[in-house]
XYZ file of C-alpha atoms in Angstrom:
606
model
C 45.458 -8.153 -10.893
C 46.763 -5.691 -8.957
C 43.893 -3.243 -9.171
C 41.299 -5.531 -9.160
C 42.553 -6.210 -5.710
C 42.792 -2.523 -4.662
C 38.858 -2.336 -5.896
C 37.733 -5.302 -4.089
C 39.076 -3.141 -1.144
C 37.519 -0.392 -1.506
C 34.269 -2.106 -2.020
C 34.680 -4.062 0.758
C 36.115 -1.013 2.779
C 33.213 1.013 1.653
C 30.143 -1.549 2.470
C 31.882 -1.897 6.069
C 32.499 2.181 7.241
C 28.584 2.802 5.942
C 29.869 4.201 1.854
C 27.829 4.615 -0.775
C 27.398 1.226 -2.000
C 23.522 0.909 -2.078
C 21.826 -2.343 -2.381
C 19.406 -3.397 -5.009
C 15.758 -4.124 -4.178
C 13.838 -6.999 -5.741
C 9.803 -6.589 -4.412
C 7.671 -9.721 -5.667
C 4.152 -8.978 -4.825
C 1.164 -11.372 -5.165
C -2.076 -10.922 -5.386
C -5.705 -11.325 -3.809
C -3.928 -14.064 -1.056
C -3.907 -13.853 2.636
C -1.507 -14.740 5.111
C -3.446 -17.704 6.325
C -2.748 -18.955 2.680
C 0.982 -20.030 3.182
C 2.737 -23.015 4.915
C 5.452 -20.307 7.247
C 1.724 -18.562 8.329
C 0.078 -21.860 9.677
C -1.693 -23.514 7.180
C -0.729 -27.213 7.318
C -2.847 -27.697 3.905
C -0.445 -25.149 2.034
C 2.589 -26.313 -0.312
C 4.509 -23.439 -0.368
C 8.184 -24.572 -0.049
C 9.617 -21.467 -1.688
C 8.020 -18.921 0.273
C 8.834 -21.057 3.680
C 12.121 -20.570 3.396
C 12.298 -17.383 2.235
C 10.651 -16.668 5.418
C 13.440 -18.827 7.254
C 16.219 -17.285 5.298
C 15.066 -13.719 5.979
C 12.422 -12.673 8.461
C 8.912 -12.334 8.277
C 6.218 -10.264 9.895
C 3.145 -11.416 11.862
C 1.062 -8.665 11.513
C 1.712 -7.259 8.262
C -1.588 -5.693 6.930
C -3.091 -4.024 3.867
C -4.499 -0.431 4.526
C -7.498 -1.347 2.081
C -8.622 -4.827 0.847
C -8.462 -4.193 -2.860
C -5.573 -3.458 -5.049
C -6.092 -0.166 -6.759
C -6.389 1.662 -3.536
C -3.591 -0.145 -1.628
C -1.324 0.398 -4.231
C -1.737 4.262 -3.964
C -0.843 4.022 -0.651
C 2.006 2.302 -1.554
C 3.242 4.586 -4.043
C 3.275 7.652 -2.484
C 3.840 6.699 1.122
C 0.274 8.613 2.525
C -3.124 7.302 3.220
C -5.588 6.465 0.119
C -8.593 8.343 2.261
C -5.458 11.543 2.803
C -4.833 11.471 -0.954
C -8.209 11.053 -2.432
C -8.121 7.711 -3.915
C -10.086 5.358 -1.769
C -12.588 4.990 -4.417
C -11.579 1.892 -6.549
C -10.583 2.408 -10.182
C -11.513 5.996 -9.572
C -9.102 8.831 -11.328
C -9.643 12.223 -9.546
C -6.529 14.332 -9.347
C -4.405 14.917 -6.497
C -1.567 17.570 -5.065
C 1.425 17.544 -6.694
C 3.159 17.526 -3.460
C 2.303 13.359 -3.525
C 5.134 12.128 -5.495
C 5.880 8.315 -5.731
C 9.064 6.837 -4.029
C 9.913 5.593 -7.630
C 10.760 9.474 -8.244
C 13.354 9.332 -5.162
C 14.836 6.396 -6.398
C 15.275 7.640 -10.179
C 16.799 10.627 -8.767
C 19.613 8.502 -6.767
C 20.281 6.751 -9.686
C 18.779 3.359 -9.544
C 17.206 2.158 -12.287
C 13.282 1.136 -11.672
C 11.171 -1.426 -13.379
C 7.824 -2.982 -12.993
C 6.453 -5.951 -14.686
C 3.619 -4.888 -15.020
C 0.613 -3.908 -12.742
C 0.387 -0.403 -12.082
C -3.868 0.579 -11.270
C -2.635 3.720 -8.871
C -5.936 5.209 -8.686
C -5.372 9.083 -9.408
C -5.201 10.953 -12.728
C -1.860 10.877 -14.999
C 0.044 8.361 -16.938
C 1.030 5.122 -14.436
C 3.955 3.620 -16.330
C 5.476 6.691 -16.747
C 6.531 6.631 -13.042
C 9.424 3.924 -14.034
C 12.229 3.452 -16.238
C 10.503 0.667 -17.530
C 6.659 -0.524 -17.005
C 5.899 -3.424 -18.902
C 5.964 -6.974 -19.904
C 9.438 -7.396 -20.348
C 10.270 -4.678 -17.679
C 13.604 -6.287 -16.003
C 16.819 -5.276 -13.645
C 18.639 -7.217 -16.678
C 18.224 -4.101 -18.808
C 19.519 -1.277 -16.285
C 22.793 0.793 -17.327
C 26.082 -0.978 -16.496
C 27.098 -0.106 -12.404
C 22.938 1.260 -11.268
C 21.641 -0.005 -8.569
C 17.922 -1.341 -9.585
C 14.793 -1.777 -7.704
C 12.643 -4.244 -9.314
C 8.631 -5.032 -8.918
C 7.503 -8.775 -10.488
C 3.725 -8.525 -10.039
C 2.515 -12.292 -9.981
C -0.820 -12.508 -11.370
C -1.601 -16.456 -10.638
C -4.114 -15.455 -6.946
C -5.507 -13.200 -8.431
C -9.734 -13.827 -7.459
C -10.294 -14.560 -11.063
C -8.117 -17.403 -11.252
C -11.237 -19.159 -9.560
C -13.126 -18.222 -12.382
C -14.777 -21.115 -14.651
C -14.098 -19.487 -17.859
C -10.442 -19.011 -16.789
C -10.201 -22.158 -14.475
C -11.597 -25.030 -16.120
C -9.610 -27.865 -14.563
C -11.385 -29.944 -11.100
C -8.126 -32.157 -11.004
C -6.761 -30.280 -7.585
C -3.749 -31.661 -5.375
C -6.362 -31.524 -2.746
C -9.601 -33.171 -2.450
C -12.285 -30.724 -1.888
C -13.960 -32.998 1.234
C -10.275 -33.136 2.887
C -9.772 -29.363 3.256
C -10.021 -27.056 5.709
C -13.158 -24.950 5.574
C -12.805 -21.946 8.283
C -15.570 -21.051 10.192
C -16.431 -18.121 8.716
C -17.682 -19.700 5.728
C -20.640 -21.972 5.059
C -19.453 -25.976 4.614
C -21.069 -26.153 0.839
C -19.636 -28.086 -1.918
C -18.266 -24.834 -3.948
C -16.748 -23.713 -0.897
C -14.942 -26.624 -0.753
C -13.844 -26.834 -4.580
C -12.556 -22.898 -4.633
C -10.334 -23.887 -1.453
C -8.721 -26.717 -2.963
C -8.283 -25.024 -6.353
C -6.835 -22.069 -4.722
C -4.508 -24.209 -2.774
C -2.953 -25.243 -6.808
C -2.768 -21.324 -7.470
C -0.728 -20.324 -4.179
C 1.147 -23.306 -4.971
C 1.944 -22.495 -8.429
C 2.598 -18.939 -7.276
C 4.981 -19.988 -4.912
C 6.874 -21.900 -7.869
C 6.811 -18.391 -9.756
C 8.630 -17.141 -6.875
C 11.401 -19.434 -6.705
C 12.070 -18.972 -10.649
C 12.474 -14.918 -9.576
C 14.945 -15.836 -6.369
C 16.645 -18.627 -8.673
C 17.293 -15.805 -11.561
C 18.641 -13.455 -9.019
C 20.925 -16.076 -7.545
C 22.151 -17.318 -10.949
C 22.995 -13.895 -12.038
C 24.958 -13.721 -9.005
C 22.779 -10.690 -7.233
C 21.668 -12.377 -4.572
C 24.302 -11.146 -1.960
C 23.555 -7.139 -3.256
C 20.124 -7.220 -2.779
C 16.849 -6.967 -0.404
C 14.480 -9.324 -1.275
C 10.446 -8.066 -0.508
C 7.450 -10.708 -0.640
C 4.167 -9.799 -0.215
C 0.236 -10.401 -1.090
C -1.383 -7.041 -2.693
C -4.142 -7.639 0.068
C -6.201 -10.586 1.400
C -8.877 -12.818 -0.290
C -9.520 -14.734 -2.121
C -12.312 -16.754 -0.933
C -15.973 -14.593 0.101
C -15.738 -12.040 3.259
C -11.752 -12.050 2.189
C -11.383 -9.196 -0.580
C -13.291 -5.687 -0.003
C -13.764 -6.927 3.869
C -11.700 -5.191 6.889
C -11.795 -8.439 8.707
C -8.046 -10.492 8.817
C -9.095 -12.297 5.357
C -9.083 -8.918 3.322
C -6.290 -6.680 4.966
C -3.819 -8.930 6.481
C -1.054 -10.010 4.094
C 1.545 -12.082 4.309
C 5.139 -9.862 4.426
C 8.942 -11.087 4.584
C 12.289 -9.405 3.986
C 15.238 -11.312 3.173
C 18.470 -9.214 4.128
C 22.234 -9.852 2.266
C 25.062 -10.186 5.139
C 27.037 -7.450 3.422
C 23.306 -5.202 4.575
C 22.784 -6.272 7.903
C 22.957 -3.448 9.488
C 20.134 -1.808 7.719
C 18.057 -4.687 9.809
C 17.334 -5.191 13.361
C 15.825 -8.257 12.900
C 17.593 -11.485 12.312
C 17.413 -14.862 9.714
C 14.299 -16.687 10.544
C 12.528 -14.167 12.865
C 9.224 -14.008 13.811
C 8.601 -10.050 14.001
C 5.395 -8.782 16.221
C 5.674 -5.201 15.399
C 3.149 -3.782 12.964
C 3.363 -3.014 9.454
C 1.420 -1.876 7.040
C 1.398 -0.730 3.327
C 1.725 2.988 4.058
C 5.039 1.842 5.613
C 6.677 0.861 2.476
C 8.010 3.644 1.172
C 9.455 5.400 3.553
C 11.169 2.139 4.632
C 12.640 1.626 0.924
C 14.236 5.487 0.765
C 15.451 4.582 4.525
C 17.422 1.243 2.808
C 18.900 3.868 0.780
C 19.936 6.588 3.525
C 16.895 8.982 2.221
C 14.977 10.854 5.278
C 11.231 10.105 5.178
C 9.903 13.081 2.798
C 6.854 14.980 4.673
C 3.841 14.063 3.065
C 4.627 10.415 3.993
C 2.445 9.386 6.479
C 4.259 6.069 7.284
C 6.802 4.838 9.620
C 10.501 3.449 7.695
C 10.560 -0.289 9.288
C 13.858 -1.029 8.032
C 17.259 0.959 6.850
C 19.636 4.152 8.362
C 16.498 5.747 9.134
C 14.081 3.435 10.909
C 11.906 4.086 13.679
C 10.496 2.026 16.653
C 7.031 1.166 16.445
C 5.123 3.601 19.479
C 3.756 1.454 21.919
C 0.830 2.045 21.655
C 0.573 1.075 17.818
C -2.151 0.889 15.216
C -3.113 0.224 11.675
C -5.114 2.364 10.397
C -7.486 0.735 7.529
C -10.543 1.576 5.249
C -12.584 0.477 2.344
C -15.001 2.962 0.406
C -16.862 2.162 -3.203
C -15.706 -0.984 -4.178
C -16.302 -1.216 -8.082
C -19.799 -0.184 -7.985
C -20.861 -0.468 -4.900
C -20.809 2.344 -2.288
C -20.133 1.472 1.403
C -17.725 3.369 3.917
C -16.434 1.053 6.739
C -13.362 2.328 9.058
C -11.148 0.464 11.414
C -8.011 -0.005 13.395
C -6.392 -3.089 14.885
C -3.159 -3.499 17.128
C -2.909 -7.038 16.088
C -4.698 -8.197 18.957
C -7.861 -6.247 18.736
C -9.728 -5.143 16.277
C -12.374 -2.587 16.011
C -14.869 -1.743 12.559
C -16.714 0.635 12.281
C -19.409 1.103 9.150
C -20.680 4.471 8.514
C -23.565 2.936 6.053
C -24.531 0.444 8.045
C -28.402 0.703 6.406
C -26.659 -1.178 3.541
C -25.804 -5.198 3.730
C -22.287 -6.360 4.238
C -22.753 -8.211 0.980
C -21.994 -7.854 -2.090
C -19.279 -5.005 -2.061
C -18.583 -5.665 -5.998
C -20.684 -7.660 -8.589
C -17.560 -8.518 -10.446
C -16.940 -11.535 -7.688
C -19.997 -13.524 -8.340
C -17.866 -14.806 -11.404
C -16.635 -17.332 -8.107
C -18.934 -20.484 -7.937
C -18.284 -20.353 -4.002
C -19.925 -16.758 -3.949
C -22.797 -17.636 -6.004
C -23.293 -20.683 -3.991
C -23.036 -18.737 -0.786
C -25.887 -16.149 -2.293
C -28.133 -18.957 -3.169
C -28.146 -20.684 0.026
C -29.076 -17.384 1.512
C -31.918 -16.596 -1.013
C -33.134 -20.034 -0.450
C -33.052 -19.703 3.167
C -31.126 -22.607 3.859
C -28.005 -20.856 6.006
C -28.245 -20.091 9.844
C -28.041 -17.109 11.287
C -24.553 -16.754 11.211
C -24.112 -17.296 7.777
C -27.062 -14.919 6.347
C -26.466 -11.934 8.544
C -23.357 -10.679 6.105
C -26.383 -10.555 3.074
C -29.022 -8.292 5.447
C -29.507 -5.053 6.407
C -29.139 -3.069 8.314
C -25.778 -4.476 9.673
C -23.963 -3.349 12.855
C -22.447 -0.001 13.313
C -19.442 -1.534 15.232
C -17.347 -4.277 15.405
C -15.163 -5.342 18.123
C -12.910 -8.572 17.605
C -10.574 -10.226 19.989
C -8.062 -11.773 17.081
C -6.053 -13.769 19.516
C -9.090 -15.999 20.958
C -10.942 -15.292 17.627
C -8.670 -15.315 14.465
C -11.442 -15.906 12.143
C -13.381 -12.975 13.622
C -16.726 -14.535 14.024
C -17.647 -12.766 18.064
C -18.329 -9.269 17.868
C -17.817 -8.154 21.212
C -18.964 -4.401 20.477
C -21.831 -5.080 23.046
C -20.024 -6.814 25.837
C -20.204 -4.848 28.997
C -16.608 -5.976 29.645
C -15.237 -4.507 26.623
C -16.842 -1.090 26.612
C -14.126 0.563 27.679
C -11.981 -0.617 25.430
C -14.932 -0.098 22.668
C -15.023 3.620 23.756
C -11.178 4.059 23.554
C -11.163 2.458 20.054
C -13.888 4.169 18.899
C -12.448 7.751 19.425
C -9.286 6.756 18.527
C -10.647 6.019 15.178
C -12.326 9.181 15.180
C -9.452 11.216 16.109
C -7.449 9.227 13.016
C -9.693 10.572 10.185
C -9.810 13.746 12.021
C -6.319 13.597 11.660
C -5.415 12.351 8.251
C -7.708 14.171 6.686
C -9.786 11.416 5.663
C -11.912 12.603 2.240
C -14.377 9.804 2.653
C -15.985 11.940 5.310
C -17.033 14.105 1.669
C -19.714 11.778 -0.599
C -17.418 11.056 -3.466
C -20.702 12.210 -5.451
C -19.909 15.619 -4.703
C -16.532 15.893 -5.316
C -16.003 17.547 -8.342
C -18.705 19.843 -7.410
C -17.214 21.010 -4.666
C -13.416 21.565 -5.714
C -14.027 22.066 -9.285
C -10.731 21.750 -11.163
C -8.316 21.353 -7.380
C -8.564 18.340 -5.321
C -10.527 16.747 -2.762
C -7.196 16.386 -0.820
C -6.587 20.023 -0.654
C -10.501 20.836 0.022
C -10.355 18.766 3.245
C -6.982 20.030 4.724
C -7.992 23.682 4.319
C -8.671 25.692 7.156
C -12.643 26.467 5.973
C -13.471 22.508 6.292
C -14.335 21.618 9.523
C -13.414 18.479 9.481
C -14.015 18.178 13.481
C -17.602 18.917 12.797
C -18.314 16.732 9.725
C -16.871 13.747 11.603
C -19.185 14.172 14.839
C -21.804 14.323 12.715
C -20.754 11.219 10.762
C -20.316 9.403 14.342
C -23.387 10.401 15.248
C -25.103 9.131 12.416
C -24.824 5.288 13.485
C -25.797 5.971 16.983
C -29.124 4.513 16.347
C -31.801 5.064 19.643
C -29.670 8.109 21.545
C -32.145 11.270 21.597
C -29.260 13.539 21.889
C -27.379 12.949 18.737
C -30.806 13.268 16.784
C -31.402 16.625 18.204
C -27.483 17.450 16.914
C -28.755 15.795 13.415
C -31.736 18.045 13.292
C -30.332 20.947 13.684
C -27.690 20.374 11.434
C -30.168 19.669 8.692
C -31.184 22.778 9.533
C -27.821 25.123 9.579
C -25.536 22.425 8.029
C -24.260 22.956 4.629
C -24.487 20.041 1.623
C -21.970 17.505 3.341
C -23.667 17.722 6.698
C -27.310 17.220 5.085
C -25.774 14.400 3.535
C -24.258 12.446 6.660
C -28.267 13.801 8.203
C -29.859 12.074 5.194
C -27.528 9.030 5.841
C -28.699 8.763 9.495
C -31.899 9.322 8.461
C -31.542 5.963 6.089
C -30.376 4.194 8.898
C -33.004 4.788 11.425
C -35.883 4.613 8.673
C -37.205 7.670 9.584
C -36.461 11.424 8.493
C -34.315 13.810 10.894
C -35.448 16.854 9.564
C -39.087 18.731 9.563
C -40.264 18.550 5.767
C -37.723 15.461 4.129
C -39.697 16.376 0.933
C -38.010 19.418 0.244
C -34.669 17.454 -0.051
C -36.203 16.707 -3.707
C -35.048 20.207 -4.613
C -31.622 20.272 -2.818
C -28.492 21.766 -4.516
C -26.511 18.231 -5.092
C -27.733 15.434 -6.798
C -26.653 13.608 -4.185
C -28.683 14.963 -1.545
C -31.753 14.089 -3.736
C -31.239 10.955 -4.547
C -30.898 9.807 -0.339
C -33.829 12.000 -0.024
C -35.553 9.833 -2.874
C -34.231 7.094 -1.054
C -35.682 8.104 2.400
C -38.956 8.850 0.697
C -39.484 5.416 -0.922
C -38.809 3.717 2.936
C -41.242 5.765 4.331
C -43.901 4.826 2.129
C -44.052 7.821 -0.513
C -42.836 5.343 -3.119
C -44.328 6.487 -6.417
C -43.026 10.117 -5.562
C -39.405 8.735 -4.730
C -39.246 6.832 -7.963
C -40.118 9.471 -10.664
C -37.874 11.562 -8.527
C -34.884 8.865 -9.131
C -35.775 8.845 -12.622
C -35.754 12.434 -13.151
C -32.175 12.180 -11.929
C -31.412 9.850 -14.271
C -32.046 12.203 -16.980
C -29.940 15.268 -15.483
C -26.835 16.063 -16.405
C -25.242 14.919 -13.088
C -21.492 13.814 -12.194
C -21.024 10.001 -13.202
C -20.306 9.595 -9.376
C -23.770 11.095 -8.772
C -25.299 8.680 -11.804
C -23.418 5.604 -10.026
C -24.686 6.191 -6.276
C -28.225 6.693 -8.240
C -27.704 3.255 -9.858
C -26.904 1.842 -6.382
C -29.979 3.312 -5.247
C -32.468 2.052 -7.767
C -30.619 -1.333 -7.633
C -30.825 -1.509 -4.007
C -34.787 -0.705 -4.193
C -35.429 -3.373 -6.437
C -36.577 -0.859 -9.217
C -33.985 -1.826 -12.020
C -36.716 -3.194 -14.549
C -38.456 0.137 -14.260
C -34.984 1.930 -15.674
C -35.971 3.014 -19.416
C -34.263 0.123 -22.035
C -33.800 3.901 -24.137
C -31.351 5.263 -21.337
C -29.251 1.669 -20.987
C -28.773 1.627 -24.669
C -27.972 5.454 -25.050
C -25.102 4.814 -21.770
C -24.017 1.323 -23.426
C -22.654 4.005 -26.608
C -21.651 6.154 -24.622
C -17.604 6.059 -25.130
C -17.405 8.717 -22.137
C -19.668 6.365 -19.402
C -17.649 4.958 -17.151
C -17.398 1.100 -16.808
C -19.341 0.675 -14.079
C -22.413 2.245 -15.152
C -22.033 0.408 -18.040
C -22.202 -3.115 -16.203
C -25.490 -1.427 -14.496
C -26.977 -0.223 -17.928
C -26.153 -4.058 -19.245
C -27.805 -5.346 -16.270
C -30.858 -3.295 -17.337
C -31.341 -4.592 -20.705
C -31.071 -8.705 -19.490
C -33.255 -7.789 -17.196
């Protein structure tokens, strides 16, 4: 008895003076729901008990966001601590390599003995083996299992949001808690009857989430961890509902965040039990905050800020979030922004493509579908049909605190130009600055770095990344005679990337920037002759642009280059002209990639 006593003061002694005792960390993640989705955010339709007063009970963060709105390429940001667009790995479900100097905060942790386990979703967007990151990745992954006296930090990945849980073939039921004609439609969305039955069914899947959630703080409790550990809740990104997922508006990027903190840990917290915090987070803050709960410095290549823990830092003043979305399954579309939490600025560097779809895969919803249909049938207004035509605005500009649901785009009120300007080349300086490798055509990738990294291609000294983003800037600014002199000549002198981002404003304006567009048939990149193929067919020369897309489709080209050239054919309506021969031959194909496959099966029901 004796010496259990002496222990218990050491403990305590220990936890008091700042010792080594190191909490545990339990992260429950959702997925595919926004923060407008829960009860503690404002929505007086949600049942989310659980989640309330985990929010009450810990603290909870207004303006937590998402750097990207789908889950592969927010969860690389998450992993290593660093920008998706810094790493290379903005493209979803894409696997090119990175540097080795990216290692996951998992690694830290392993390495100061805790014991690390993720049931199950891993998706981390860059080549090498995901699960082998933790002690344990997989169904039955659990803290239960660590070695007697580790520490453990524990992911439960909860799979019931996820957008396919609207899905008829996975969702079958119409008995909701909610009638569909008593919820709340938001004004983003068009008031049709599928609209309606996707809310209310969603409403039973954040509900029956937040039940799932309460079974994981229950089990901690009852195994008497509660009082050693940090507890983390958070979606993966927005959704789930259409312009949520793969958008940069609120519905896509920001998430719904809250940290429960153990007394004995308080002072690894500035905030206190049932706060409200304003600062901004975001998912590129995450790491560095965990290795900061555990007294770790923020490593170098982590581009975030620790929130939390011995090392946090205060939020600068003048603070912003930083977020992007590139190919989306499929689909290719760059878009850029930043918001403070009170403004928020977009800015899309294709805007000669619609706003939707960004991914075919979602038209499995019966709201998207019916959304599509009412546009093809011509029944929406204005506001409603813009998102499905082109060309769409270059730039965005929303006030979030008089417009939440970003509907206004202010980007051409005289009152806001200044702060339009300011945004604007803050955004600019940001990619300049990160290193963003969207500002490279993912179709030329492995082209261009061969066996390296796109990472390493951009932060070298020869790429001018200064350069490539003027002229990507310049692209969008549709009717200014200056920047199309600057485009000319650089389709003159520029090298393959800075034809490209001339082709691309080219696209946009429907007219060619450079003196004989024909010759971009017989450019170096495939990529460079498809847009020019592209350009061709808009300018009338369309029997020469399509046997020119065709011959590309029998070149031994990157898959990247064959899936921008699918997007291309698709988008000119010439996908029953695509040879049955070539869909079956890629439909065999064990090395085609799954996307090209879902355009090759599209081929043959056509």
């Amino acid at each position: 008895m004796a010496m259990k006593l002496i222990s218990l003061i050491i403990l305590f002694t220990g936890v008091a003076l700042g010792g080594d005792v190191k909490p545990n960390i339990l992260w429950i993640t959702s997925e595919d729901n926004s923060a407008h989705w829960l009860g503690c955010y404002g929505n007086e339709d949600a049942q989310t008990p659980r989640l309330d007063a985990l929010a009450k009970e810990g603290f909870r963060f207004q303006h937590g966001y998402s750097n990207a709105p789908v889950c592969a390429v927010a969860r690389s940001t998450i992993l290593n601590g660093a920008y998706a667009v810094t790493q290379g790995t903005e493209h979803m479900r894409s696997r090119h390599p990175i540097p080795s100097k990216y290692r996951s905060y998992v690694s830290y942790l392993r390495e100061n003995g805790y014991y690390c386990t993720n049931k199950t979703k891993t998706d981390y967007n860059f080549r090498g083996d995901d699960r082998a990151v933790w002690d344990d990745c997989s169904p039955e992954a659990h803290y239960k299992s660590r070695p007697e006296g580790a520490p453990f930090f524990a992911v439960f990945n909860l799979t019931e949001t996820h957008e396919s849980s609207l899905f008829p073939k996975k969702n079958q039921s119409d008995a909701t808690r909610l009638k569909p004609e008593d919820v709340t439609v938001p004004p983003y969305l068009p008031d049709l009857p599928e609209v309606r039955s996707d809310i209310a069914k969603y409403h039973d899947r954040i509900s029956l989430m937040d039940r799932k959630v309460g079974e994981l703080l229950d089990e901690l409790e009852s195994a008497g961890l509660a009082e050693d550990t940090i507890v983390f809740y958070y979606s993966d990104h927005g959704g789930i509902l259409p312009r949520g997922k793969r958008y940069l508006k609120e519905t896509g990027v920001r998430v719904p965040m809250m940290v429960r903190v153990p007394a004995k840990f308080q002072n690894l917290s500035p905030f206190k039990s049932g706060e409200v915090v304003d600062e901004l987070v975001a998912f590129v803050d995450l790491a560095p905050t965990v290795l900061s709960l555990i007294g770790l410095d923020t490593p170098e290549q982590m581009q975030g800020r620790a929130f939390l823990g011995e090392k946090r830092k205060d939020a600068p003043k003048d603070d912003m979030v930083f977020l992007f979305g590139d190919r989306f399954d499929e689909i290719y579309g760059m878009r850029r922004g930043l918001t403070d939490g009170r403004w928020k600025y977009i800015r899309r560097f294709t805007p000669n493509k619609p706003a939707a779809p960004y991914s075919f895969y979602q038209f499995s919803m019966p709201s998207w579908v019916a959304w599509q249909d009412a546009w093809q049938e011509g029944k929406l207004s204005k506001e409603y049909a813009q998102m499905w035509e082109a060309p769409q605005e270059v730039e965005e500009l929303y006030d979030l605190e008089s417009d939440p649901w970003e509907i206004e785009n202010l980007a051409k009120d005289p009152a806001q130009a200044e702060r339009l300007a300011s945004m604007r080349s803050r955004l600019k300086g940001t990619m300049i600055e990160v290193r963003d490798t969207g500002l490279v055509p993912e179709p030329m990738w492995v082209d261009l770095v061969g066996e390296g990294t796109i990472a390493d291609y951009v932060a070298s000294p020869g790429f001018k990344i200064d350069d490539v983003a003027t002229l990507a800037f310049l692209s969008g600014e549709k009717g200014d005679a200056a920047a199309e002199t600057l485009l000319s000549t650089a389709a003159k002198t520029g090298d393959a990337i800075s034809r490209s981002w001339v082709l691309q404003a080219s696209l946009f304006r429907g007219k060619p920037l450079m003196e004989h567009p024909e010759k971009g048939l017989e450019d170096e990149t495939s990529l460079n002759r498809i847009m020019t193929a592209q350009l061709l067919y808009s300018t009338g020369e369309k029997e020469v642009a399509a046997k020119a897309m065709f011959d590309e489709l029998r070149k031994d080209i990157s898959p990247e280059s064959v899936l921008y050239l699918t997007n291309a054919i698709y988008n000119l309506g010439l996908i029953d002209e695509v040879p049955r021969k070539w869909a079956k031959e890629v439909m065999a194909d064990k090395k085609a990639g799954e996307y090209v496959k879902r355009f090759a099966k599209r081929v043959l029901e056509e």
